[in-house]
Structure formats: structure tokens, C-alpha cells
């Protein structure tokens, strides 16, 4: 009876592998395929007013943006996500992986990490922009340089889900295929990129600590030393122009030393 099942063993193995591969594929791709493309002009206005702070190690700030409905109908289930994905050290001019001690973002749970998200189940209506802010922090000892922040936005309208991504989500080859037109022209082919639109991204600059505080300390010390020197000169009185030194003033010994001093050396 065991020999009767042997011919089926390879087929069973192949089927199991196929089922496993299907189970780990993105469910979105199986269910609905690429999201529909928005008109280029409409997609460009989804995210605006994107601003990021300049930080020093040990300081924090806010990444801000403004959301707008790109359609004539209200949209719902709006989700905005941002993520630190690349680093450009200073001095230097080459992108590299995000180092340890990088800037961190605060997510909805209040914890800090490389990414954060904001969501609103309510309707976002045309002509009603919504301001969104993400807290960002540079831990003490953060490497100095520029931290690239990529952005993604998704929403639902009339039962259809739309997805917009910034440049940082695409490989160089995918981006080239979706933006290079004939004869060296530049176009935006959303079908090739597989998104509804492209949104801007930003970067957080971490600069060296300001030298102002040490300089202020040196300046204050210089003022104190100058004041002490002026006081010392004032106590001694004016000196001889020729550089000669006058006779020393008579000094009376304190009673604790006794009254038996007969010379300066006693």
C-alpha cells in the first residue's frame, strides 16, 4: 500500500510549496492588484506643506504636513506613514544605511522608532485640508548628517483603495522605468510604478552642537579676569612712567606674629 502512494509524493511536495508561496504573497496584490492611478495634477496636491526640523544631538522637533482630498468625493480611512530609510553623513555626499543612534519618530503608541503612522477613520472632504504632525528626536550622540524620510498615504473612496508613495519606496531601476520617457524626456508613468500617485518626502538634518555655550563661557571668564586685573592695578596705584618701582610701604605685623621682628626675614 505504501508503494501505491510513492508516485504522488513529488506532486504533493510541489503543491505544498505552491500553497506556501501563495500564503506569503501580499494579500493586496492577490485581492485587487495595483491601485488605480489618480490624475497627475490631483495626486500632486495630496501632501503639501511638508517641513522637517534641523536638530542637534539631544534635541527634538516636529515633522509637519498638510493633507488634502485629491478627489471631488470625500475619502475615508486615511493613513499617513513616514519612515527613516537612508542617511547621508556630514561631511560626505553618499547615501548609506541608517546608522545606530539615528533620529527616531514617535508612533501612535507613544514609543520611539524608525517609523510612525497617523490615521483618521473619519471623512476627509474636498477643500478641507488637515494638518498632521510627527514628533522626531535626535538622541544624544546621533551621527551628524541628513536622515531621509519617506512618506506614504492611503485612503478609500467609493470602496476603492488608493496608495501614494514617495521616491524612497522605489528602487533606482523601478523609478527610472516609471519616469524616463522617449528621447530623454521625463514622464510620470504611475502604471509602471504601481501606485495611485507620488508624494514628496523630506529629510531631518542633524548638525553638530552649537559652539555658542562654550564661547559664552570663555567670554565670561575673560571679562572676570579683566575685572580682576583692573582692580589689582587700581589698588596698587599709578606706577612710574620710567618703569622704576617705588619703595615698599611699611607693613605692621599682626599681633599673632608677636612684636619681636627685627628684620624683614624674621
PDB file of C-alpha atoms in Angstrom:
ATOM      1  CA  UNK A   1       0.000   0.000   0.000  1.00  0.00           C
ATOM      2  CA  UNK A   2       2.934   2.290   0.665  1.00  0.00           C
ATOM      3  CA  UNK A   3       4.265   1.750  -2.889  1.00  0.00           C
ATOM      4  CA  UNK A   4       0.916   2.924  -4.308  1.00  0.00           C
ATOM      5  CA  UNK A   5       1.479   6.447  -2.797  1.00  0.00           C
ATOM      6  CA  UNK A   6       5.077   6.863  -3.978  1.00  0.00           C
ATOM      7  CA  UNK A   7       4.243   8.294  -7.461  1.00  0.00           C
ATOM      8  CA  UNK A   8       2.173  11.005  -5.768  1.00  0.00           C
ATOM      9  CA  UNK A   9       4.941  12.158  -3.435  1.00  0.00           C
ATOM     10  CA  UNK A  10       6.639  14.645  -5.857  1.00  0.00           C
ATOM     11  CA  UNK A  11       3.308  16.173  -6.896  1.00  0.00           C
ATOM     12  CA  UNK A  12       2.250  16.540  -3.281  1.00  0.00           C
ATOM     13  CA  UNK A  13       5.526  18.255  -2.443  1.00  0.00           C
ATOM     14  CA  UNK A  14       5.197  20.704  -5.345  1.00  0.00           C
ATOM     15  CA  UNK A  15       1.609  21.519  -4.371  1.00  0.00           C
ATOM     16  CA  UNK A  16       2.643  22.209  -0.781  1.00  0.00           C
ATOM     17  CA  UNK A  17       5.396  24.557  -1.950  1.00  0.00           C
ATOM     18  CA  UNK A  18       2.987  26.435  -4.234  1.00  0.00           C
ATOM     19  CA  UNK A  19       0.424  26.834  -1.465  1.00  0.00           C
ATOM     20  CA  UNK A  20       3.112  28.087   0.896  1.00  0.00           C
ATOM     21  CA  UNK A  21       4.323  30.622  -1.674  1.00  0.00           C
ATOM     22  CA  UNK A  22       0.787  31.901  -2.212  1.00  0.00           C
ATOM     23  CA  UNK A  23       0.218  32.232   1.517  1.00  0.00           C
ATOM     24  CA  UNK A  24       3.186  34.588   1.949  1.00  0.00           C
ATOM     25  CA  UNK A  25       2.425  36.821  -1.052  1.00  0.00           C
ATOM     26  CA  UNK A  26       0.997  40.266  -0.289  1.00  0.00           C
ATOM     27  CA  UNK A  27      -2.741  39.829   0.127  1.00  0.00           C
ATOM     28  CA  UNK A  28      -3.376  43.178  -1.554  1.00  0.00           C
ATOM     29  CA  UNK A  29      -1.735  42.033  -4.800  1.00  0.00           C
ATOM     30  CA  UNK A  30      -3.802  38.826  -4.904  1.00  0.00           C
ATOM     31  CA  UNK A  31      -7.058  40.502  -3.978  1.00  0.00           C
ATOM     32  CA  UNK A  32      -7.154  43.633  -6.093  1.00  0.00           C
ATOM     33  CA  UNK A  33      -3.900  44.160  -7.995  1.00  0.00           C
ATOM     34  CA  UNK A  34      -2.278  47.589  -8.390  1.00  0.00           C
ATOM     35  CA  UNK A  35      -4.270  50.554  -7.066  1.00  0.00           C
ATOM     36  CA  UNK A  36      -5.942  52.877  -9.566  1.00  0.00           C
ATOM     37  CA  UNK A  37      -3.976  55.890 -10.733  1.00  0.00           C
ATOM     38  CA  UNK A  38      -5.039  59.401  -9.830  1.00  0.00           C
ATOM     39  CA  UNK A  39      -4.806  62.286 -12.297  1.00  0.00           C
ATOM     40  CA  UNK A  40      -1.258  63.664 -12.080  1.00  0.00           C
ATOM     41  CA  UNK A  41      -2.445  67.106 -11.030  1.00  0.00           C
ATOM     42  CA  UNK A  42      -4.692  65.687  -8.311  1.00  0.00           C
ATOM     43  CA  UNK A  43      -2.045  63.411  -6.846  1.00  0.00           C
ATOM     44  CA  UNK A  44       0.425  66.271  -6.541  1.00  0.00           C
ATOM     45  CA  UNK A  45      -1.831  68.055  -4.050  1.00  0.00           C
ATOM     46  CA  UNK A  46      -2.435  65.212  -1.578  1.00  0.00           C
ATOM     47  CA  UNK A  47       0.536  66.171   0.595  1.00  0.00           C
ATOM     48  CA  UNK A  48       1.672  69.774   0.969  1.00  0.00           C
ATOM     49  CA  UNK A  49       3.473  71.995   3.432  1.00  0.00           C
ATOM     50  CA  UNK A  50       5.962  69.239   4.263  1.00  0.00           C
ATOM     51  CA  UNK A  51       8.527  70.580   6.734  1.00  0.00           C
ATOM     52  CA  UNK A  52      11.226  68.946   8.875  1.00  0.00           C
ATOM     53  CA  UNK A  53      13.321  70.479  11.663  1.00  0.00           C
ATOM     54  CA  UNK A  54      17.064  70.937  11.994  1.00  0.00           C
ATOM     55  CA  UNK A  55      18.215  69.214  15.186  1.00  0.00           C
ATOM     56  CA  UNK A  56      21.300  68.825  17.322  1.00  0.00           C
ATOM     57  CA  UNK A  57      22.010  65.608  19.246  1.00  0.00           C
ATOM     58  CA  UNK A  58      19.790  65.507  22.302  1.00  0.00           C
ATOM     59  CA  UNK A  59      17.035  67.738  20.868  1.00  0.00           C
ATOM     60  CA  UNK A  60      13.619  67.116  19.312  1.00  0.00           C
ATOM     61  CA  UNK A  61      11.173  68.753  16.911  1.00  0.00           C
ATOM     62  CA  UNK A  62       8.173  68.092  14.650  1.00  0.00           C
ATOM     63  CA  UNK A  63       7.735  66.928  11.058  1.00  0.00           C
ATOM     64  CA  UNK A  64       4.629  68.645   9.677  1.00  0.00           C
ATOM     65  CA  UNK A  65       2.494  68.171   6.576  1.00  0.00           C
ATOM     66  CA  UNK A  66      -0.957  69.087   5.279  1.00  0.00           C
ATOM     67  CA  UNK A  67      -3.339  66.537   3.747  1.00  0.00           C
ATOM     68  CA  UNK A  68      -5.904  67.396   1.105  1.00  0.00           C
ATOM     69  CA  UNK A  69      -8.588  65.341  -0.627  1.00  0.00           C
ATOM     70  CA  UNK A  70      -7.496  64.924  -4.283  1.00  0.00           C
ATOM     71  CA  UNK A  71     -10.949  63.818  -5.447  1.00  0.00           C
ATOM     72  CA  UNK A  72     -14.311  65.521  -5.814  1.00  0.00           C
ATOM     73  CA  UNK A  73     -15.828  62.932  -3.455  1.00  0.00           C
ATOM     74  CA  UNK A  74     -14.987  62.546   0.250  1.00  0.00           C
ATOM     75  CA  UNK A  75     -12.334  59.984   1.191  1.00  0.00           C
ATOM     76  CA  UNK A  76     -12.104  57.932   4.385  1.00  0.00           C
ATOM     77  CA  UNK A  77      -9.770  55.551   6.231  1.00  0.00           C
ATOM     78  CA  UNK A  78      -6.864  57.930   5.657  1.00  0.00           C
ATOM     79  CA  UNK A  79      -3.468  56.605   6.804  1.00  0.00           C
ATOM     80  CA  UNK A  80      -0.171  58.508   6.623  1.00  0.00           C
ATOM     81  CA  UNK A  81       3.109  56.757   7.326  1.00  0.00           C
ATOM     82  CA  UNK A  82       6.665  58.110   7.470  1.00  0.00           C
ATOM     83  CA  UNK A  83       9.945  56.232   7.849  1.00  0.00           C
ATOM     84  CA  UNK A  84      13.662  56.948   8.193  1.00  0.00           C
ATOM     85  CA  UNK A  85      15.221  54.995   5.313  1.00  0.00           C
ATOM     86  CA  UNK A  86      18.614  56.448   4.362  1.00  0.00           C
ATOM     87  CA  UNK A  87      21.464  58.524   5.766  1.00  0.00           C
ATOM     88  CA  UNK A  88      23.989  60.938   4.291  1.00  0.00           C
ATOM     89  CA  UNK A  89      26.854  61.599   6.690  1.00  0.00           C
ATOM     90  CA  UNK A  90      28.443  65.013   7.063  1.00  0.00           C
ATOM     91  CA  UNK A  91      30.976  65.675   5.715  1.00  0.00           C
ATOM     92  CA  UNK A  92      30.266  63.426   2.759  1.00  0.00           C
ATOM     93  CA  UNK A  93      27.911  63.074  -0.184  1.00  0.00           C
ATOM     94  CA  UNK A  94      26.834  59.441  -0.446  1.00  0.00           C
ATOM     95  CA  UNK A  95      23.715  57.676   0.751  1.00  0.00           C
ATOM     96  CA  UNK A  96      24.234  54.817   3.193  1.00  0.00           C
ATOM     97  CA  UNK A  97      22.178  52.623   5.540  1.00  0.00           C
ATOM     98  CA  UNK A  98      20.671  54.233   8.609  1.00  0.00           C
ATOM     99  CA  UNK A  99      23.262  54.044  11.433  1.00  0.00           C
ATOM    100  CA  UNK A 100      22.658  53.211  15.070  1.00  0.00           C
ATOM    101  CA  UNK A 101      21.724  56.244  17.128  1.00  0.00           C
ATOM    102  CA  UNK A 102      19.684  57.646  14.223  1.00  0.00           C
ATOM    103  CA  UNK A 103      16.797  60.051  14.648  1.00  0.00           C
ATOM    104  CA  UNK A 104      13.614  58.427  15.937  1.00  0.00           C
ATOM    105  CA  UNK A 105       9.929  59.026  15.262  1.00  0.00           C
ATOM    106  CA  UNK A 106       7.061  58.714  17.726  1.00  0.00           C
ATOM    107  CA  UNK A 107       4.269  56.407  16.606  1.00  0.00           C
ATOM    108  CA  UNK A 108       0.677  56.227  17.756  1.00  0.00           C
ATOM    109  CA  UNK A 109       1.508  54.121  20.821  1.00  0.00           C
ATOM    110  CA  UNK A 110       3.871  56.779  22.119  1.00  0.00           C
ATOM    111  CA  UNK A 111       7.042  54.742  21.636  1.00  0.00           C
ATOM    112  CA  UNK A 112      10.000  55.842  19.518  1.00  0.00           C
ATOM    113  CA  UNK A 113      11.335  54.065  16.441  1.00  0.00           C
ATOM    114  CA  UNK A 114      12.322  54.398  12.767  1.00  0.00           C
ATOM    115  CA  UNK A 115       8.724  54.779  11.557  1.00  0.00           C
ATOM    116  CA  UNK A 116       5.425  56.300  12.629  1.00  0.00           C
ATOM    117  CA  UNK A 117       1.877  56.491  11.325  1.00  0.00           C
ATOM    118  CA  UNK A 118      -1.214  58.652  11.634  1.00  0.00           C
ATOM    119  CA  UNK A 119      -4.731  57.521  10.794  1.00  0.00           C
ATOM    120  CA  UNK A 120      -8.185  59.037  10.730  1.00  0.00           C
ATOM    121  CA  UNK A 121     -11.271  56.897  10.058  1.00  0.00           C
ATOM    122  CA  UNK A 122     -13.397  59.991   9.526  1.00  0.00           C
ATOM    123  CA  UNK A 123     -14.090  61.577   6.183  1.00  0.00           C
ATOM    124  CA  UNK A 124     -11.587  63.919   4.591  1.00  0.00           C
ATOM    125  CA  UNK A 125     -13.683  66.207   2.441  1.00  0.00           C
ATOM    126  CA  UNK A 126     -12.644  68.178  -0.649  1.00  0.00           C
ATOM    127  CA  UNK A 127     -11.315  71.618   0.181  1.00  0.00           C
ATOM    128  CA  UNK A 128     -10.758  70.735   3.849  1.00  0.00           C
ATOM    129  CA  UNK A 129      -7.013  70.307   4.437  1.00  0.00           C
ATOM    130  CA  UNK A 130      -5.898  68.516   7.604  1.00  0.00           C
ATOM    131  CA  UNK A 131      -2.635  69.256   9.429  1.00  0.00           C
ATOM    132  CA  UNK A 132      -0.603  66.277  10.640  1.00  0.00           C
ATOM    133  CA  UNK A 133       2.473  66.345  12.871  1.00  0.00           C
ATOM    134  CA  UNK A 134       5.024  63.693  13.841  1.00  0.00           C
ATOM    135  CA  UNK A 135       7.426  64.107  16.754  1.00  0.00           C
ATOM    136  CA  UNK A 136      11.072  63.466  15.836  1.00  0.00           C
ATOM    137  CA  UNK A 137      14.025  63.201  18.198  1.00  0.00           C
ATOM    138  CA  UNK A 138      17.805  63.067  17.774  1.00  0.00           C
ATOM    139  CA  UNK A 139      19.218  61.050  20.680  1.00  0.00           C
ATOM    140  CA  UNK A 140      22.406  62.249  22.309  1.00  0.00           C
ATOM    141  CA  UNK A 141      25.289  61.060  20.180  1.00  0.00           C
ATOM    142  CA  UNK A 142      23.280  60.886  16.929  1.00  0.00           C
ATOM    143  CA  UNK A 143      25.646  60.825  13.927  1.00  0.00           C
ATOM    144  CA  UNK A 144      25.770  64.205  12.213  1.00  0.00           C
ATOM    145  CA  UNK A 145      24.219  64.272   8.743  1.00  0.00           C
ATOM    146  CA  UNK A 146      20.945  64.121   6.806  1.00  0.00           C
ATOM    147  CA  UNK A 147      18.306  61.477   7.519  1.00  0.00           C
ATOM    148  CA  UNK A 148      15.958  60.846   4.576  1.00  0.00           C
ATOM    149  CA  UNK A 149      12.260  60.445   5.482  1.00  0.00           C
ATOM    150  CA  UNK A 150       9.934  58.719   3.016  1.00  0.00           C
ATOM    151  CA  UNK A 151       6.155  59.214   3.047  1.00  0.00           C
ATOM    152  CA  UNK A 152       3.163  57.083   2.107  1.00  0.00           C
ATOM    153  CA  UNK A 153      -0.554  57.891   2.067  1.00  0.00           C
ATOM    154  CA  UNK A 154      -3.513  55.578   1.600  1.00  0.00           C
ATOM    155  CA  UNK A 155      -7.270  56.217   1.631  1.00  0.00           C
ATOM    156  CA  UNK A 156     -10.560  54.774   0.432  1.00  0.00           C
ATOM    157  CA  UNK A 157     -13.099  56.396  -1.863  1.00  0.00           C
ATOM    158  CA  UNK A 158     -16.276  54.701  -3.106  1.00  0.00           C
ATOM    159  CA  UNK A 159     -14.953  51.346  -1.917  1.00  0.00           C
ATOM    160  CA  UNK A 160     -11.660  51.690  -3.815  1.00  0.00           C
ATOM    161  CA  UNK A 161      -8.326  51.928  -2.027  1.00  0.00           C
ATOM    162  CA  UNK A 162      -5.695  54.387  -3.273  1.00  0.00           C
ATOM    163  CA  UNK A 163      -1.986  54.311  -2.411  1.00  0.00           C
ATOM    164  CA  UNK A 164       0.582  57.074  -2.892  1.00  0.00           C
ATOM    165  CA  UNK A 165       4.318  56.682  -2.199  1.00  0.00           C
ATOM    166  CA  UNK A 166       7.350  58.966  -2.212  1.00  0.00           C
ATOM    167  CA  UNK A 167      10.574  58.400  -4.153  1.00  0.00           C
ATOM    168  CA  UNK A 168      12.239  56.496  -1.323  1.00  0.00           C
ATOM    169  CA  UNK A 169       9.972  53.464  -1.763  1.00  0.00           C
ATOM    170  CA  UNK A 170      11.225  52.711  -5.291  1.00  0.00           C
ATOM    171  CA  UNK A 171      14.478  51.150  -6.421  1.00  0.00           C
ATOM    172  CA  UNK A 172      16.601  53.098  -8.896  1.00  0.00           C
ATOM    173  CA  UNK A 173      15.603  50.789 -11.771  1.00  0.00           C
ATOM    174  CA  UNK A 174      11.877  50.926 -10.978  1.00  0.00           C
ATOM    175  CA  UNK A 175      11.965  54.708 -10.686  1.00  0.00           C
ATOM    176  CA  UNK A 176      13.831  55.018 -13.984  1.00  0.00           C
ATOM    177  CA  UNK A 177      11.301  52.776 -15.726  1.00  0.00           C
ATOM    178  CA  UNK A 178       8.434  54.874 -14.404  1.00  0.00           C
ATOM    179  CA  UNK A 179       9.887  58.315 -15.121  1.00  0.00           C
ATOM    180  CA  UNK A 180      12.032  58.069 -18.282  1.00  0.00           C
ATOM    181  CA  UNK A 181      10.193  58.980 -21.471  1.00  0.00           C
ATOM    182  CA  UNK A 182      11.212  58.778 -25.136  1.00  0.00           C
ATOM    183  CA  UNK A 183      14.147  60.822 -26.409  1.00  0.00           C
ATOM    184  CA  UNK A 184      15.410  61.565 -22.903  1.00  0.00           C
ATOM    185  CA  UNK A 185      12.202  63.222 -21.735  1.00  0.00           C
ATOM    186  CA  UNK A 186      10.834  62.870 -18.214  1.00  0.00           C
ATOM    187  CA  UNK A 187       7.344  61.496 -17.608  1.00  0.00           C
ATOM    188  CA  UNK A 188       5.495  60.018 -14.655  1.00  0.00           C
ATOM    189  CA  UNK A 189       4.045  56.616 -15.520  1.00  0.00           C
ATOM    190  CA  UNK A 190       2.007  55.576 -12.475  1.00  0.00           C
ATOM    191  CA  UNK A 191       1.084  52.239 -14.038  1.00  0.00           C
ATOM    192  CA  UNK A 192       4.741  51.226 -14.224  1.00  0.00           C
ATOM    193  CA  UNK A 193       5.324  52.402 -10.677  1.00  0.00           C
ATOM    194  CA  UNK A 194       2.232  50.534  -9.467  1.00  0.00           C
ATOM    195  CA  UNK A 195       0.833  53.380  -7.349  1.00  0.00           C
ATOM    196  CA  UNK A 196      -2.017  55.885  -7.422  1.00  0.00           C
ATOM    197  CA  UNK A 197       0.372  58.832  -7.189  1.00  0.00           C
ATOM    198  CA  UNK A 198       3.708  60.126  -5.956  1.00  0.00           C
ATOM    199  CA  UNK A 199       4.041  62.354  -2.895  1.00  0.00           C
ATOM    200  CA  UNK A 200       7.030  64.406  -1.710  1.00  0.00           C
ATOM    201  CA  UNK A 201       9.427  63.311   1.001  1.00  0.00           C
ATOM    202  CA  UNK A 202      11.696  65.211   3.347  1.00  0.00           C
ATOM    203  CA  UNK A 203      14.838  64.916   5.479  1.00  0.00           C
ATOM    204  CA  UNK A 204      15.912  65.762   9.011  1.00  0.00           C
ATOM    205  CA  UNK A 205      19.302  67.448   9.344  1.00  0.00           C
ATOM    206  CA  UNK A 206      21.313  66.735  12.497  1.00  0.00           C
ATOM    207  CA  UNK A 207      24.080  69.281  12.908  1.00  0.00           C
ATOM    208  CA  UNK A 208      26.929  69.473  15.427  1.00  0.00           C
ATOM    209  CA  UNK A 209      26.112  71.007  18.806  1.00  0.00           C
ATOM    210  CA  UNK A 210      26.220  74.786  18.749  1.00  0.00           C
ATOM    211  CA  UNK A 211      29.548  76.231  19.966  1.00  0.00           C
ATOM    212  CA  UNK A 212      27.731  79.248  21.417  1.00  0.00           C
ATOM    213  CA  UNK A 213      27.683  77.963  25.004  1.00  0.00           C
ATOM    214  CA  UNK A 214      31.463  77.295  25.237  1.00  0.00           C
ATOM    215  CA  UNK A 215      32.149  80.655  23.617  1.00  0.00           C
ATOM    216  CA  UNK A 216      29.936  82.425  26.108  1.00  0.00           C
ATOM    217  CA  UNK A 217      31.842  80.678  28.910  1.00  0.00           C
ATOM    218  CA  UNK A 218      35.191  81.814  27.544  1.00  0.00           C
ATOM    219  CA  UNK A 219      33.883  85.358  27.100  1.00  0.00           C
ATOM    220  CA  UNK A 220      32.561  85.451  30.670  1.00  0.00           C
ATOM    221  CA  UNK A 221      35.878  84.159  32.039  1.00  0.00           C
ATOM    222  CA  UNK A 222      37.760  86.806  30.052  1.00  0.00           C
ATOM    223  CA  UNK A 223      35.556  89.567  31.475  1.00  0.00           C
ATOM    224  CA  UNK A 224      36.136  88.316  35.029  1.00  0.00           C
ATOM    225  CA  UNK A 225      39.909  88.155  34.540  1.00  0.00           C
ATOM    226  CA  UNK A 226      39.944  91.652  33.060  1.00  0.00           C
ATOM    227  CA  UNK A 227      37.966  92.983  36.013  1.00  0.00           C
ATOM    228  CA  UNK A 228      40.349  91.325  38.495  1.00  0.00           C
ATOM    229  CA  UNK A 229      43.345  92.797  36.674  1.00  0.00           C
ATOM    230  CA  UNK A 230      41.815  96.285  36.676  1.00  0.00           C
ATOM    231  CA  UNK A 231      41.065  96.020  40.385  1.00  0.00           C
ATOM    232  CA  UNK A 232      44.643  94.928  41.104  1.00  0.00           C
ATOM    233  CA  UNK A 233      46.072  97.885  39.144  1.00  0.00           C
ATOM    234  CA  UNK A 234      43.725 100.274  40.918  1.00  0.00           C
ATOM    235  CA  UNK A 235      44.791  99.003  44.350  1.00  0.00           C
ATOM    236  CA  UNK A 236      48.480  99.468  43.560  1.00  0.00           C
ATOM    237  CA  UNK A 237      48.010 102.973  42.256  1.00  0.00           C
ATOM    238  CA  UNK A 238      49.741 104.590  39.287  1.00  0.00           C
ATOM    239  CA  UNK A 239      53.253 103.357  38.553  1.00  0.00           C
ATOM    240  CA  UNK A 240      56.354 105.252  37.387  1.00  0.00           C
ATOM    241  CA  UNK A 241      56.463 106.118  33.750  1.00  0.00           C
ATOM    242  CA  UNK A 242      60.165 105.260  33.638  1.00  0.00           C
ATOM    243  CA  UNK A 243      59.422 101.792  34.955  1.00  0.00           C
ATOM    244  CA  UNK A 244      61.140 102.269  38.327  1.00  0.00           C
ATOM    245  CA  UNK A 245      59.448 100.822  41.381  1.00  0.00           C
ATOM    246  CA  UNK A 246      58.797 102.908  44.451  1.00  0.00           C
ATOM    247  CA  UNK A 247      59.780 101.973  47.980  1.00  0.00           C
ATOM    248  CA  UNK A 248      57.550  99.390  49.592  1.00  0.00           C
ATOM    249  CA  UNK A 249      55.003 100.569  52.047  1.00  0.00           C
ATOM    250  CA  UNK A 250      55.592  99.994  55.746  1.00  0.00           C
ATOM    251  CA  UNK A 251      53.792  96.946  56.992  1.00  0.00           C
ATOM    252  CA  UNK A 252      52.810  96.347  60.586  1.00  0.00           C
ATOM    253  CA  UNK A 253      52.954  92.748  61.692  1.00  0.00           C
ATOM    254  CA  UNK A 254      49.799  91.169  63.031  1.00  0.00           C
ATOM    255  CA  UNK A 255      49.704  90.611  66.747  1.00  0.00           C
ATOM    256  CA  UNK A 256      49.628  86.872  66.165  1.00  0.00           C
ATOM    257  CA  UNK A 257      53.255  87.040  64.961  1.00  0.00           C
ATOM    258  CA  UNK A 258      54.472  88.867  68.075  1.00  0.00           C
ATOM    259  CA  UNK A 259      56.331  92.151  68.337  1.00  0.00           C
ATOM    260  CA  UNK A 260      59.931  90.831  68.277  1.00  0.00           C
ATOM    261  CA  UNK A 261      60.564  91.136  64.479  1.00  0.00           C
ATOM    262  CA  UNK A 262      63.941  92.816  63.885  1.00  0.00           C
ATOM    263  CA  UNK A 263      64.148  92.438  60.049  1.00  0.00           C
ATOM    264  CA  UNK A 264      62.042  91.568  57.075  1.00  0.00           C
ATOM    265  CA  UNK A 265      63.182  87.974  57.202  1.00  0.00           C
ATOM    266  CA  UNK A 266      62.018  87.375  60.782  1.00  0.00           C
TER     267      UNK A 266
END
